Amino acid sequence: MYFEEIPCYMQFEEVARSVTQTVLSFCDTAEFLGSEIYGLKEIYDLYGTKYEDIIPALLSCRHAENDNGMRGTLFRFRLTEPLKEHILEENLTCMFGGEPPLLENLALFQGEKCLFSCVSHEVFSLYRMAEVDDSLKDAVLSAVDETIKELPLYGQMQKIAEDLQHKSAAARKKEKRILHDLCRYVDEAVHYYFYIKPTYACDFPRFRRIAKNYLTEETYSVLAPLNDFADLQPLPIPKTPNEVISNREKFAPQYLQSEYYRQVERELQMLEYIMES
């Protein structure tokens, strides 16, 4: 089971933590890669770092090359409480040690069976490349369902889901796609130097009308007084590649990374989970 199949994993830290706790509960050892180029070379190099408490858990180390062509030293550890706490702090797709990381590409084992693996540095495809063994699927999805239903947003989106039942599935699918594309409409409106064209043409008044039916009152209230998608991004943005290269810190990132868009995504993902359950 790939992480992209886990409902609401990317949108809610609580869900990510529950998945991490569930997978860890089935495992007894962990393995990390210390990259040949920049990663950990000797276990004792962890002294003086926040990870020095996992040194006593070391079981073995060996030089290896994984299926993705990354070479380095594989460090195998007993899954002690300190190590579990570090993984919980970072989540399953973690890298230990900042930039560049000392340890990455976490794999978790039950005996010699690998129950989880990921390629930590694959930022753009990480959730497709992180994989939990199918034997854990029911336990993971059960933990996710319990966690989602305990979130305050769940109750709010339940009422919205009920009010949307009168719409056809095709209409809901199109309108949700329009709302998911908010980041694209904003980047297009402010002439961000690079953006992905929205799936459907939609002006801001129409977007606002759709949003009123799908989002919580608090989230919709941000849109209500605005007149254009561009009003959602008042910060300076790069309009040419050279502006990004020469002075990245001066400009706002793509709207995809904004906290407001993340909130819209959280609500839409919760709504989809409720309506598809």
PDB file of N, CA and C in Angstrom, residues 14 143-155 270:
ATOM      1  N   GLU A  14      -2.096  14.736  12.484  1.00  0.00           N
ATOM      2  CA  GLU A  14      -2.639  13.714  13.380  1.00  0.00           C
ATOM      3  C   GLU A  14      -2.757  12.365  12.674  1.00  0.00           C
ATOM      4  N   ALA A 143      -6.785   2.682  12.006  1.00  0.00           N
ATOM      5  CA  ALA A 143      -6.227   3.750  12.840  1.00  0.00           C
ATOM      6  C   ALA A 143      -6.505   5.117  12.225  1.00  0.00           C
ATOM      7  N   VAL A 144      -6.401   5.209  10.900  1.00  0.00           N
ATOM      8  CA  VAL A 144      -6.674   6.463  10.204  1.00  0.00           C
ATOM      9  C   VAL A 144      -8.132   6.873  10.378  1.00  0.00           C
ATOM     10  N   ASP A 145      -9.043   5.920  10.205  1.00  0.00           N
ATOM     11  CA  ASP A 145     -10.470   6.208  10.336  1.00  0.00           C
ATOM     12  C   ASP A 145     -10.793   6.721  11.737  1.00  0.00           C
ATOM     13  N   GLU A 146     -10.248   6.064  12.746  1.00  0.00           N
ATOM     14  CA  GLU A 146     -10.485   6.487  14.135  1.00  0.00           C
ATOM     15  C   GLU A 146      -9.946   7.887  14.385  1.00  0.00           C
ATOM     16  N   THR A 147      -8.757   8.167  13.837  1.00  0.00           N
ATOM     17  CA  THR A 147      -8.140   9.487  14.028  1.00  0.00           C
ATOM     18  C   THR A 147      -8.936  10.584  13.337  1.00  0.00           C
ATOM     19  N   ILE A 148      -9.341  10.333  12.100  1.00  0.00           N
ATOM     20  CA  ILE A 148     -10.098  11.326  11.343  1.00  0.00           C
ATOM     21  C   ILE A 148     -11.398  11.685  12.058  1.00  0.00           C
ATOM     22  N   LYS A 149     -12.088  10.687  12.570  1.00  0.00           N
ATOM     23  CA  LYS A 149     -13.383  10.925  13.203  1.00  0.00           C
ATOM     24  C   LYS A 149     -13.266  11.663  14.536  1.00  0.00           C
ATOM     25  N   GLU A 150     -12.062  11.706  15.097  1.00  0.00           N
ATOM     26  CA  GLU A 150     -11.847  12.452  16.337  1.00  0.00           C
ATOM     27  C   GLU A 150     -11.475  13.908  16.080  1.00  0.00           C
ATOM     28  N   LEU A 151     -11.167  14.269  14.829  1.00  0.00           N
ATOM     29  CA  LEU A 151     -10.778  15.639  14.513  1.00  0.00           C
ATOM     30  C   LEU A 151     -11.997  16.564  14.549  1.00  0.00           C
ATOM     31  N   PRO A 152     -11.879  17.769  15.105  1.00  0.00           N
ATOM     32  CA  PRO A 152     -13.016  18.701  15.154  1.00  0.00           C
ATOM     33  C   PRO A 152     -13.604  19.000  13.777  1.00  0.00           C
ATOM     34  N   LEU A 153     -12.753  19.017  12.763  1.00  0.00           N
ATOM     35  CA  LEU A 153     -13.235  19.344  11.418  1.00  0.00           C
ATOM     36  C   LEU A 153     -14.197  18.288  10.886  1.00  0.00           C
ATOM     37  N   TYR A 154     -14.088  17.065  11.373  1.00  0.00           N
ATOM     38  CA  TYR A 154     -14.929  15.977  10.860  1.00  0.00           C
ATOM     39  C   TYR A 154     -16.413  16.308  11.010  1.00  0.00           C
ATOM     40  N   GLY A 155     -16.803  16.773  12.187  1.00  0.00           N
ATOM     41  CA  GLY A 155     -18.202  17.109  12.412  1.00  0.00           C
ATOM     42  C   GLY A 155     -18.685  18.243  11.525  1.00  0.00           C
ATOM     43  N   MET A 270     -11.173  16.055   3.746  1.00  0.00           N
ATOM     44  CA  MET A 270     -12.073  15.539   4.767  1.00  0.00           C
ATOM     45  C   MET A 270     -13.452  15.289   4.172  1.00  0.00           C
TER      46      MET A 270
END
